[in-house]
Amino acid sequence: MAAVYKSLSKGANAQKAEAPANGVRKNKQRVLILSSRGVTYRHRHLLNDLAAMLPHGRKDAKFDSKSKLSQLNELAELYNCNNITFFEARKGKDLYMWMGKVPNGPTVKMHLQNLHTMEELHFTGNCLKGSRPILSFDAAFDTTPYLQVIKELFLHTFGVPQGARKSKPFVDRVMGFTFADGKIWVRNYQIKESEPSKSNSGEEGETEGESRPAKGRNKDLDVTMVEVGPRFVATVICIQEGSFGGPIIYENKEFVSPNQVRADVRRRQATKHNARAEQYVERLAKKGDLGLRTSGGKKAPVDALDTKELFA
């Protein structure tokens, strides 16, 4: 009976240890950040900027395979991560971002455009490294079903949990996610607090004697937003039910592959070239019919009054 009591008491203590004392469930999120082979310097700088913004993330070496993405689940379990952000480069031009939840999914694939890193933007904004952001979402993320799924993935990936390793207990920046023109626009801003201008303080100086604030009370500060960077635009391609696998639960029918866009541009250029070539052939044929060509074509009829014919 003593052994049974000990085993039951251990199980009860374990269950109590799992439950938090204050009734609030602790948010434990870790993100694995990595890229594929073939990324350019701009892609690499964007990855470094995002990794610096995520103190709860772990940056890993480049992933060799582009077809067996399911192996990323084993890699995430090896590093004790439950979120994956994978940057896939294609043809040294196109960059795709995979965001997945390990081990059960879902996974979203997005095409990134208009990439701008912190180094090339040169914005005046500055925020503390490792600080926690405020995530601001557009109203469309609460009404559209597939955007609700993407919102949860953004919350788990870019939302720094409280008390995370390498994180600072400050909130001094805002990450904005806006849905417009079928794309997701991502921006990063600094929360800048400054004292009121002298003009406002001069106007309020008249009433200062009547209502003087007590000592130690905080002054009213002007809060402004200054962009820090990086910035990019993401186009949703598809959402898979599992983690880097499984059936597709959403597919963007309006998405056009960048390969198709480049092929259409080349085809239009080839059409112009073919039209010019046909015009050149027709012009040569007309000159040949009129006898204006020295070689080839139809020869002009012999004139009886020609000097060569008269004095032959």
PDB file of C-alpha atoms in Angstrom, residues 14-285:
ATOM      1  CA  ALA A  14       3.489  16.027 -11.452  1.00  0.00           C
ATOM      2  CA  GLN A  15       0.066  17.238 -12.542  1.00  0.00           C
ATOM      3  CA  LYS A  16       0.247  20.131 -10.091  1.00  0.00           C
ATOM      4  CA  ALA A  17       3.688  21.044 -11.354  1.00  0.00           C
ATOM      5  CA  GLU A  18       2.410  21.215 -14.929  1.00  0.00           C
ATOM      6  CA  ALA A  19      -0.413  23.591 -13.997  1.00  0.00           C
ATOM      7  CA  PRO A  20       0.751  27.179 -13.386  1.00  0.00           C
ATOM      8  CA  ALA A  21       0.311  28.677  -9.966  1.00  0.00           C
ATOM      9  CA  ASN A  22      -1.475  31.840 -11.083  1.00  0.00           C
ATOM     10  CA  GLY A  23      -3.773  30.080 -13.556  1.00  0.00           C
ATOM     11  CA  VAL A  24      -2.129  31.631 -16.641  1.00  0.00           C
ATOM     12  CA  ARG A  25      -0.641  29.251 -19.173  1.00  0.00           C
ATOM     13  CA  LYS A  26       2.946  30.120 -20.061  1.00  0.00           C
ATOM     14  CA  ASN A  27       3.609  30.717 -23.740  1.00  0.00           C
ATOM     15  CA  LYS A  28       6.534  28.556 -24.787  1.00  0.00           C
ATOM     16  CA  GLN A  29       7.552  29.198 -28.385  1.00  0.00           C
ATOM     17  CA  ARG A  30      10.862  28.557 -30.086  1.00  0.00           C
ATOM     18  CA  VAL A  31      11.477  29.270 -33.764  1.00  0.00           C
ATOM     19  CA  LEU A  32      13.989  27.536 -36.005  1.00  0.00           C
ATOM     20  CA  ILE A  33      15.237  29.926 -38.711  1.00  0.00           C
ATOM     21  CA  LEU A  34      17.162  28.605 -41.702  1.00  0.00           C
ATOM     22  CA  SER A  35      17.488  28.941 -45.470  1.00  0.00           C
ATOM     23  CA  SER A  36      18.218  26.805 -48.487  1.00  0.00           C
ATOM     24  CA  ARG A  37      21.201  26.841 -50.792  1.00  0.00           C
ATOM     25  CA  GLY A  38      21.386  29.548 -53.431  1.00  0.00           C
ATOM     26  CA  VAL A  39      20.265  32.576 -51.425  1.00  0.00           C
ATOM     27  CA  THR A  40      21.614  35.968 -52.484  1.00  0.00           C
ATOM     28  CA  TYR A  41      23.201  38.541 -50.206  1.00  0.00           C
ATOM     29  CA  ARG A  42      19.899  40.435 -49.879  1.00  0.00           C
ATOM     30  CA  HIS A  43      18.094  37.262 -48.844  1.00  0.00           C
ATOM     31  CA  ARG A  44      20.823  36.521 -46.316  1.00  0.00           C
ATOM     32  CA  HIS A  45      20.665  40.035 -44.843  1.00  0.00           C
ATOM     33  CA  LEU A  46      16.874  39.781 -44.528  1.00  0.00           C
ATOM     34  CA  LEU A  47      17.239  36.478 -42.690  1.00  0.00           C
ATOM     35  CA  ASN A  48      19.799  38.022 -40.323  1.00  0.00           C
ATOM     36  CA  ASP A  49      17.499  40.984 -39.629  1.00  0.00           C
ATOM     37  CA  LEU A  50      14.568  38.732 -38.802  1.00  0.00           C
ATOM     38  CA  ALA A  51      16.763  36.493 -36.641  1.00  0.00           C
ATOM     39  CA  ALA A  52      17.932  39.552 -34.680  1.00  0.00           C
ATOM     40  CA  MET A  53      14.280  40.484 -34.066  1.00  0.00           C
ATOM     41  CA  LEU A  54      13.432  37.044 -32.654  1.00  0.00           C
ATOM     42  CA  PRO A  55      15.275  36.401 -29.377  1.00  0.00           C
ATOM     43  CA  HIS A  56      13.347  33.146 -28.991  1.00  0.00           C
ATOM     44  CA  GLY A  57      14.619  31.898 -32.359  1.00  0.00           C
ATOM     45  CA  ARG A  58      17.507  29.660 -33.251  1.00  0.00           C
ATOM     46  CA  LYS A  59      19.403  30.210 -36.477  1.00  0.00           C
ATOM     47  CA  ASP A  60      20.742  27.107 -38.178  1.00  0.00           C
ATOM     48  CA  ALA A  61      22.956  26.312 -41.165  1.00  0.00           C
ATOM     49  CA  LYS A  62      21.661  26.078 -44.714  1.00  0.00           C
ATOM     50  CA  PHE A  63      19.375  23.190 -45.570  1.00  0.00           C
ATOM     51  CA  ASP A  64      20.605  21.193 -48.551  1.00  0.00           C
ATOM     52  CA  SER A  65      17.427  19.574 -49.876  1.00  0.00           C
ATOM     53  CA  LYS A  66      14.579  21.477 -51.551  1.00  0.00           C
ATOM     54  CA  SER A  67      12.332  18.489 -52.204  1.00  0.00           C
ATOM     55  CA  LYS A  68      12.383  16.646 -48.852  1.00  0.00           C
ATOM     56  CA  LEU A  69      11.139  19.455 -46.656  1.00  0.00           C
ATOM     57  CA  SER A  70       9.583  16.990 -44.221  1.00  0.00           C
ATOM     58  CA  GLN A  71      13.070  16.467 -42.807  1.00  0.00           C
ATOM     59  CA  LEU A  72      12.770  19.916 -41.243  1.00  0.00           C
ATOM     60  CA  ASN A  73      10.439  18.410 -38.625  1.00  0.00           C
ATOM     61  CA  GLU A  74      13.202  16.134 -37.372  1.00  0.00           C
ATOM     62  CA  LEU A  75      15.590  19.077 -37.314  1.00  0.00           C
ATOM     63  CA  ALA A  76      13.136  21.136 -35.257  1.00  0.00           C
ATOM     64  CA  GLU A  77      12.631  18.318 -32.763  1.00  0.00           C
ATOM     65  CA  LEU A  78      16.400  17.978 -32.471  1.00  0.00           C
ATOM     66  CA  TYR A  79      16.706  21.647 -31.436  1.00  0.00           C
ATOM     67  CA  ASN A  80      13.534  21.596 -29.315  1.00  0.00           C
ATOM     68  CA  CYS A  81      11.678  24.086 -31.556  1.00  0.00           C
ATOM     69  CA  ASN A  82       7.950  24.062 -32.255  1.00  0.00           C
ATOM     70  CA  ASN A  83       7.980  26.635 -35.106  1.00  0.00           C
ATOM     71  CA  ILE A  84       9.942  26.690 -38.364  1.00  0.00           C
ATOM     72  CA  THR A  85      10.653  29.622 -40.667  1.00  0.00           C
ATOM     73  CA  PHE A  86      12.344  28.351 -43.822  1.00  0.00           C
ATOM     74  CA  PHE A  87      13.536  30.601 -46.665  1.00  0.00           C
ATOM     75  CA  GLU A  88      13.702  28.827 -50.011  1.00  0.00           C
ATOM     76  CA  ALA A  89      15.596  30.466 -52.885  1.00  0.00           C
ATOM     77  CA  ARG A  90      14.860  29.581 -56.499  1.00  0.00           C
ATOM     78  CA  LYS A  91      17.103  30.462 -59.479  1.00  0.00           C
ATOM     79  CA  GLY A  92      18.957  33.028 -57.399  1.00  0.00           C
ATOM     80  CA  LYS A  93      16.055  35.489 -57.870  1.00  0.00           C
ATOM     81  CA  ASP A  94      12.890  34.300 -56.171  1.00  0.00           C
ATOM     82  CA  LEU A  95      12.514  33.901 -52.412  1.00  0.00           C
ATOM     83  CA  TYR A  96       9.776  31.805 -50.796  1.00  0.00           C
ATOM     84  CA  MET A  97       9.069  31.721 -47.070  1.00  0.00           C
ATOM     85  CA  TRP A  98       7.663  28.624 -45.385  1.00  0.00           C
ATOM     86  CA  MET A  99       6.157  28.982 -41.923  1.00  0.00           C
ATOM     87  CA  GLY A 100       5.160  25.770 -40.202  1.00  0.00           C
ATOM     88  CA  LYS A 101       4.000  24.523 -36.830  1.00  0.00           C
ATOM     89  CA  VAL A 102       5.759  21.394 -35.617  1.00  0.00           C
ATOM     90  CA  PRO A 103       4.727  18.579 -35.476  1.00  0.00           C
ATOM     91  CA  ASN A 104       1.071  18.711 -36.567  1.00  0.00           C
ATOM     92  CA  GLY A 105       0.983  21.799 -38.789  1.00  0.00           C
ATOM     93  CA  PRO A 106      -0.343  23.794 -40.508  1.00  0.00           C
ATOM     94  CA  THR A 107       2.211  25.174 -42.974  1.00  0.00           C
ATOM     95  CA  VAL A 108       1.907  28.256 -45.162  1.00  0.00           C
ATOM     96  CA  LYS A 109       4.010  29.029 -48.238  1.00  0.00           C
ATOM     97  CA  MET A 110       4.465  32.652 -49.302  1.00  0.00           C
ATOM     98  CA  HIS A 111       6.344  34.434 -52.057  1.00  0.00           C
ATOM     99  CA  LEU A 112       8.340  37.447 -50.838  1.00  0.00           C
ATOM    100  CA  GLN A 113       8.713  40.591 -52.948  1.00  0.00           C
ATOM    101  CA  ASN A 114      10.023  44.149 -52.472  1.00  0.00           C
ATOM    102  CA  LEU A 115      12.637  43.095 -49.942  1.00  0.00           C
ATOM    103  CA  HIS A 116      14.393  45.921 -48.097  1.00  0.00           C
ATOM    104  CA  THR A 117      16.847  45.264 -45.283  1.00  0.00           C
ATOM    105  CA  MET A 118      17.881  47.562 -42.452  1.00  0.00           C
ATOM    106  CA  GLU A 119      21.214  48.426 -44.046  1.00  0.00           C
ATOM    107  CA  GLU A 120      19.777  49.742 -47.313  1.00  0.00           C
ATOM    108  CA  LEU A 121      16.811  51.609 -45.811  1.00  0.00           C
ATOM    109  CA  HIS A 122      18.814  53.864 -43.443  1.00  0.00           C
ATOM    110  CA  PHE A 123      15.792  54.739 -41.321  1.00  0.00           C
ATOM    111  CA  THR A 124      16.222  56.884 -38.225  1.00  0.00           C
ATOM    112  CA  GLY A 125      14.255  54.475 -36.039  1.00  0.00           C
ATOM    113  CA  ASN A 126      16.059  52.353 -33.495  1.00  0.00           C
ATOM    114  CA  CYS A 127      14.819  49.809 -30.990  1.00  0.00           C
ATOM    115  CA  LEU A 128      16.359  47.670 -28.285  1.00  0.00           C
ATOM    116  CA  LYS A 129      17.662  44.322 -29.481  1.00  0.00           C
ATOM    117  CA  GLY A 130      15.666  41.522 -27.913  1.00  0.00           C
ATOM    118  CA  SER A 131      12.656  43.643 -26.983  1.00  0.00           C
ATOM    119  CA  ARG A 132       9.136  42.312 -27.284  1.00  0.00           C
ATOM    120  CA  PRO A 133       6.955  43.708 -30.095  1.00  0.00           C
ATOM    121  CA  ILE A 134       3.308  44.652 -30.300  1.00  0.00           C
ATOM    122  CA  LEU A 135       1.765  42.771 -33.233  1.00  0.00           C
ATOM    123  CA  SER A 136      -0.781  44.879 -35.117  1.00  0.00           C
ATOM    124  CA  PHE A 137      -3.040  43.112 -37.616  1.00  0.00           C
ATOM    125  CA  ASP A 138      -5.435  44.425 -40.199  1.00  0.00           C
ATOM    126  CA  ALA A 139      -9.168  43.874 -39.722  1.00  0.00           C
ATOM    127  CA  ALA A 140      -9.132  41.380 -42.613  1.00  0.00           C
ATOM    128  CA  PHE A 141      -7.189  38.924 -40.457  1.00  0.00           C
ATOM    129  CA  ASP A 142     -10.238  38.495 -38.216  1.00  0.00           C
ATOM    130  CA  THR A 143     -12.827  37.984 -40.962  1.00  0.00           C
ATOM    131  CA  THR A 144     -11.161  35.812 -43.628  1.00  0.00           C
ATOM    132  CA  PRO A 145     -10.699  32.148 -42.588  1.00  0.00           C
ATOM    133  CA  TYR A 146      -7.304  31.509 -44.214  1.00  0.00           C
ATOM    134  CA  LEU A 147      -5.956  34.803 -42.878  1.00  0.00           C
ATOM    135  CA  GLN A 148      -6.962  33.724 -39.385  1.00  0.00           C
ATOM    136  CA  VAL A 149      -4.688  30.691 -39.767  1.00  0.00           C
ATOM    137  CA  ILE A 150      -1.842  32.892 -40.997  1.00  0.00           C
ATOM    138  CA  LYS A 151      -2.423  35.286 -38.098  1.00  0.00           C
ATOM    139  CA  GLU A 152      -1.906  32.450 -35.610  1.00  0.00           C
ATOM    140  CA  LEU A 153       1.318  31.463 -37.325  1.00  0.00           C
ATOM    141  CA  PHE A 154       2.521  35.081 -37.218  1.00  0.00           C
ATOM    142  CA  LEU A 155       1.644  35.273 -33.518  1.00  0.00           C
ATOM    143  CA  HIS A 156       3.619  32.134 -32.730  1.00  0.00           C
ATOM    144  CA  THR A 157       6.583  33.148 -34.878  1.00  0.00           C
ATOM    145  CA  PHE A 158       7.000  36.903 -34.369  1.00  0.00           C
ATOM    146  CA  GLY A 159       5.365  37.176 -30.952  1.00  0.00           C
ATOM    147  CA  VAL A 160       8.186  37.008 -28.403  1.00  0.00           C
ATOM    148  CA  PRO A 161       6.938  35.114 -25.328  1.00  0.00           C
ATOM    149  CA  GLN A 162       7.377  36.715 -21.938  1.00  0.00           C
ATOM    150  CA  GLY A 163      10.510  35.569 -20.181  1.00  0.00           C
ATOM    151  CA  ALA A 164      12.061  34.059 -23.297  1.00  0.00           C
ATOM    152  CA  ARG A 165      15.790  33.531 -23.420  1.00  0.00           C
ATOM    153  CA  LYS A 166      17.761  36.584 -24.659  1.00  0.00           C
ATOM    154  CA  SER A 167      14.610  38.725 -24.513  1.00  0.00           C
ATOM    155  CA  LYS A 168      14.398  42.077 -22.727  1.00  0.00           C
ATOM    156  CA  PRO A 169      11.425  43.063 -20.529  1.00  0.00           C
ATOM    157  CA  PHE A 170      10.619  46.080 -22.716  1.00  0.00           C
ATOM    158  CA  VAL A 171       8.038  46.799 -25.408  1.00  0.00           C
ATOM    159  CA  ASP A 172       9.391  49.492 -27.708  1.00  0.00           C
ATOM    160  CA  ARG A 173       8.397  48.425 -31.232  1.00  0.00           C
ATOM    161  CA  VAL A 174       5.348  47.487 -33.307  1.00  0.00           C
ATOM    162  CA  MET A 175       5.140  44.991 -36.155  1.00  0.00           C
ATOM    163  CA  GLY A 176       2.347  45.805 -38.573  1.00  0.00           C
ATOM    164  CA  PHE A 177       0.667  43.260 -40.855  1.00  0.00           C
ATOM    165  CA  THR A 178      -1.625  44.813 -43.452  1.00  0.00           C
ATOM    166  CA  PHE A 179      -3.634  42.940 -46.074  1.00  0.00           C
ATOM    167  CA  ALA A 180      -4.071  44.924 -49.313  1.00  0.00           C
ATOM    168  CA  ASP A 181      -4.231  43.981 -53.011  1.00  0.00           C
ATOM    169  CA  GLY A 182      -4.181  40.297 -52.094  1.00  0.00           C
ATOM    170  CA  LYS A 183      -0.788  40.636 -50.390  1.00  0.00           C
ATOM    171  CA  ILE A 184       0.473  40.939 -46.824  1.00  0.00           C
ATOM    172  CA  TRP A 185       2.582  44.044 -46.163  1.00  0.00           C
ATOM    173  CA  VAL A 186       4.952  43.677 -43.216  1.00  0.00           C
ATOM    174  CA  ARG A 187       6.477  46.725 -41.503  1.00  0.00           C
ATOM    175  CA  ASN A 188       8.462  47.233 -38.303  1.00  0.00           C
ATOM    176  CA  TYR A 189       8.189  50.489 -36.310  1.00  0.00           C
ATOM    177  CA  GLN A 190       9.781  51.944 -33.209  1.00  0.00           C
ATOM    178  CA  ILE A 191       7.609  53.447 -30.460  1.00  0.00           C
ATOM    179  CA  LYS A 192       9.200  56.840 -29.859  1.00  0.00           C
ATOM    180  CA  GLU A 193       8.204  58.916 -26.858  1.00  0.00           C
ATOM    181  CA  SER A 194       9.132  62.585 -26.702  1.00  0.00           C
ATOM    182  CA  GLU A 195       8.207  65.550 -24.570  1.00  0.00           C
ATOM    183  CA  PRO A 196       5.610  68.013 -25.890  1.00  0.00           C
ATOM    184  CA  SER A 197       6.849  70.884 -28.034  1.00  0.00           C
ATOM    185  CA  LYS A 198       7.537  74.307 -26.570  1.00  0.00           C
ATOM    186  CA  SER A 199       4.548  75.860 -28.320  1.00  0.00           C
ATOM    187  CA  ASN A 200       2.178  73.508 -26.553  1.00  0.00           C
ATOM    188  CA  SER A 201       3.957  74.025 -23.255  1.00  0.00           C
ATOM    189  CA  GLY A 202       3.710  77.841 -23.653  1.00  0.00           C
ATOM    190  CA  GLU A 203      -0.032  77.693 -24.160  1.00  0.00           C
ATOM    191  CA  GLU A 204      -0.454  75.469 -21.154  1.00  0.00           C
ATOM    192  CA  GLY A 205       1.774  77.722 -19.017  1.00  0.00           C
ATOM    193  CA  GLU A 206      -1.149  80.052 -18.255  1.00  0.00           C
ATOM    194  CA  THR A 207      -3.155  77.306 -16.570  1.00  0.00           C
ATOM    195  CA  GLU A 208      -0.140  75.794 -14.852  1.00  0.00           C
ATOM    196  CA  GLY A 209      -0.594  77.921 -11.743  1.00  0.00           C
ATOM    197  CA  GLU A 210      -4.205  76.842 -11.366  1.00  0.00           C
ATOM    198  CA  SER A 211      -3.674  73.064 -11.789  1.00  0.00           C
ATOM    199  CA  ARG A 212      -0.070  72.204 -11.010  1.00  0.00           C
ATOM    200  CA  PRO A 213       0.641  68.460 -11.108  1.00  0.00           C
ATOM    201  CA  ALA A 214       2.033  66.779  -8.037  1.00  0.00           C
ATOM    202  CA  LYS A 215       5.714  65.945  -7.814  1.00  0.00           C
ATOM    203  CA  GLY A 216       6.736  62.549  -9.151  1.00  0.00           C
ATOM    204  CA  ARG A 217       3.812  62.284 -11.567  1.00  0.00           C
ATOM    205  CA  ASN A 218       4.698  61.342 -15.158  1.00  0.00           C
ATOM    206  CA  LYS A 219       4.450  64.062 -17.761  1.00  0.00           C
ATOM    207  CA  ASP A 220       2.308  63.696 -20.872  1.00  0.00           C
ATOM    208  CA  LEU A 221       4.504  62.408 -23.708  1.00  0.00           C
ATOM    209  CA  ASP A 222       3.984  62.538 -27.476  1.00  0.00           C
ATOM    210  CA  VAL A 223       4.053  59.007 -28.887  1.00  0.00           C
ATOM    211  CA  THR A 224       5.108  58.654 -32.533  1.00  0.00           C
ATOM    212  CA  MET A 225       5.989  55.745 -34.831  1.00  0.00           C
ATOM    213  CA  VAL A 226       9.339  55.655 -36.630  1.00  0.00           C
ATOM    214  CA  GLU A 227      10.016  52.853 -39.096  1.00  0.00           C
ATOM    215  CA  VAL A 228      13.036  50.681 -38.383  1.00  0.00           C
ATOM    216  CA  GLY A 229      12.929  47.936 -41.004  1.00  0.00           C
ATOM    217  CA  PRO A 230      13.133  45.443 -42.545  1.00  0.00           C
ATOM    218  CA  ARG A 231      10.109  45.524 -44.841  1.00  0.00           C
ATOM    219  CA  PHE A 232       8.731  43.062 -47.361  1.00  0.00           C
ATOM    220  CA  VAL A 233       5.535  42.031 -49.130  1.00  0.00           C
ATOM    221  CA  ALA A 234       4.293  38.441 -48.922  1.00  0.00           C
ATOM    222  CA  THR A 235       1.894  36.746 -51.336  1.00  0.00           C
ATOM    223  CA  VAL A 236       0.183  33.640 -49.987  1.00  0.00           C
ATOM    224  CA  ILE A 237       0.495  30.636 -52.306  1.00  0.00           C
ATOM    225  CA  CYS A 238      -0.982  27.722 -50.363  1.00  0.00           C
ATOM    226  CA  ILE A 239      -1.637  26.356 -46.873  1.00  0.00           C
ATOM    227  CA  GLN A 240      -0.973  22.702 -46.043  1.00  0.00           C
ATOM    228  CA  GLU A 241      -2.739  20.862 -43.268  1.00  0.00           C
ATOM    229  CA  GLY A 242       0.339  19.087 -41.922  1.00  0.00           C
ATOM    230  CA  SER A 243       3.820  20.254 -41.073  1.00  0.00           C
ATOM    231  CA  PHE A 244       5.561  20.569 -44.469  1.00  0.00           C
ATOM    232  CA  GLY A 245       3.226  17.997 -45.945  1.00  0.00           C
ATOM    233  CA  GLY A 246      -0.337  16.783 -46.074  1.00  0.00           C
ATOM    234  CA  PRO A 247      -3.353  17.925 -48.102  1.00  0.00           C
ATOM    235  CA  ILE A 248      -3.688  21.507 -49.278  1.00  0.00           C
ATOM    236  CA  ILE A 249      -6.491  23.264 -47.402  1.00  0.00           C
ATOM    237  CA  TYR A 250      -6.126  26.598 -49.233  1.00  0.00           C
ATOM    238  CA  GLU A 251      -4.681  27.581 -52.603  1.00  0.00           C
ATOM    239  CA  ASN A 252      -4.418  31.079 -54.025  1.00  0.00           C
ATOM    240  CA  LYS A 253      -5.850  30.864 -57.555  1.00  0.00           C
ATOM    241  CA  GLU A 254      -4.759  34.405 -58.402  1.00  0.00           C
ATOM    242  CA  PHE A 255      -1.076  33.791 -57.758  1.00  0.00           C
ATOM    243  CA  VAL A 256       1.095  33.862 -60.883  1.00  0.00           C
ATOM    244  CA  SER A 257       4.506  32.246 -60.684  1.00  0.00           C
ATOM    245  CA  PRO A 258       7.458  34.599 -61.321  1.00  0.00           C
ATOM    246  CA  ASN A 259       8.729  32.043 -63.861  1.00  0.00           C
ATOM    247  CA  GLN A 260       5.487  32.492 -65.812  1.00  0.00           C
ATOM    248  CA  VAL A 261       5.846  36.276 -65.651  1.00  0.00           C
ATOM    249  CA  ARG A 262       9.389  36.146 -67.024  1.00  0.00           C
ATOM    250  CA  ALA A 263       8.292  33.688 -69.735  1.00  0.00           C
ATOM    251  CA  ASP A 264       5.508  36.053 -70.827  1.00  0.00           C
ATOM    252  CA  VAL A 265       7.982  38.951 -71.028  1.00  0.00           C
ATOM    253  CA  ARG A 266      10.352  36.898 -73.179  1.00  0.00           C
ATOM    254  CA  ARG A 267       7.467  35.786 -75.370  1.00  0.00           C
ATOM    255  CA  ARG A 268       6.390  39.395 -75.979  1.00  0.00           C
ATOM    256  CA  GLN A 269       9.942  40.349 -76.860  1.00  0.00           C
ATOM    257  CA  ALA A 270      10.194  37.361 -79.214  1.00  0.00           C
ATOM    258  CA  THR A 271       6.923  38.374 -80.886  1.00  0.00           C
ATOM    259  CA  LYS A 272       8.326  41.847 -81.631  1.00  0.00           C
ATOM    260  CA  HIS A 273      11.494  40.323 -83.051  1.00  0.00           C
ATOM    261  CA  ASN A 274       9.537  37.901 -85.244  1.00  0.00           C
ATOM    262  CA  ALA A 275       7.383  40.747 -86.564  1.00  0.00           C
ATOM    263  CA  ARG A 276      10.484  42.759 -87.522  1.00  0.00           C
ATOM    264  CA  ALA A 277      12.019  39.708 -89.200  1.00  0.00           C
ATOM    265  CA  GLU A 278       8.853  39.112 -91.261  1.00  0.00           C
ATOM    266  CA  GLN A 279       8.803  42.762 -92.333  1.00  0.00           C
ATOM    267  CA  TYR A 280      12.417  42.491 -93.467  1.00  0.00           C
ATOM    268  CA  VAL A 281      11.667  39.366 -95.548  1.00  0.00           C
ATOM    269  CA  GLU A 282       8.632  41.028 -97.161  1.00  0.00           C
ATOM    270  CA  ARG A 283      10.677  44.127 -97.971  1.00  0.00           C
ATOM    271  CA  LEU A 284      13.352  42.005 -99.685  1.00  0.00           C
ATOM    272  CA  ALA A 285      10.662  40.154-101.635  1.00  0.00           C
TER     273      ALA A 285
END
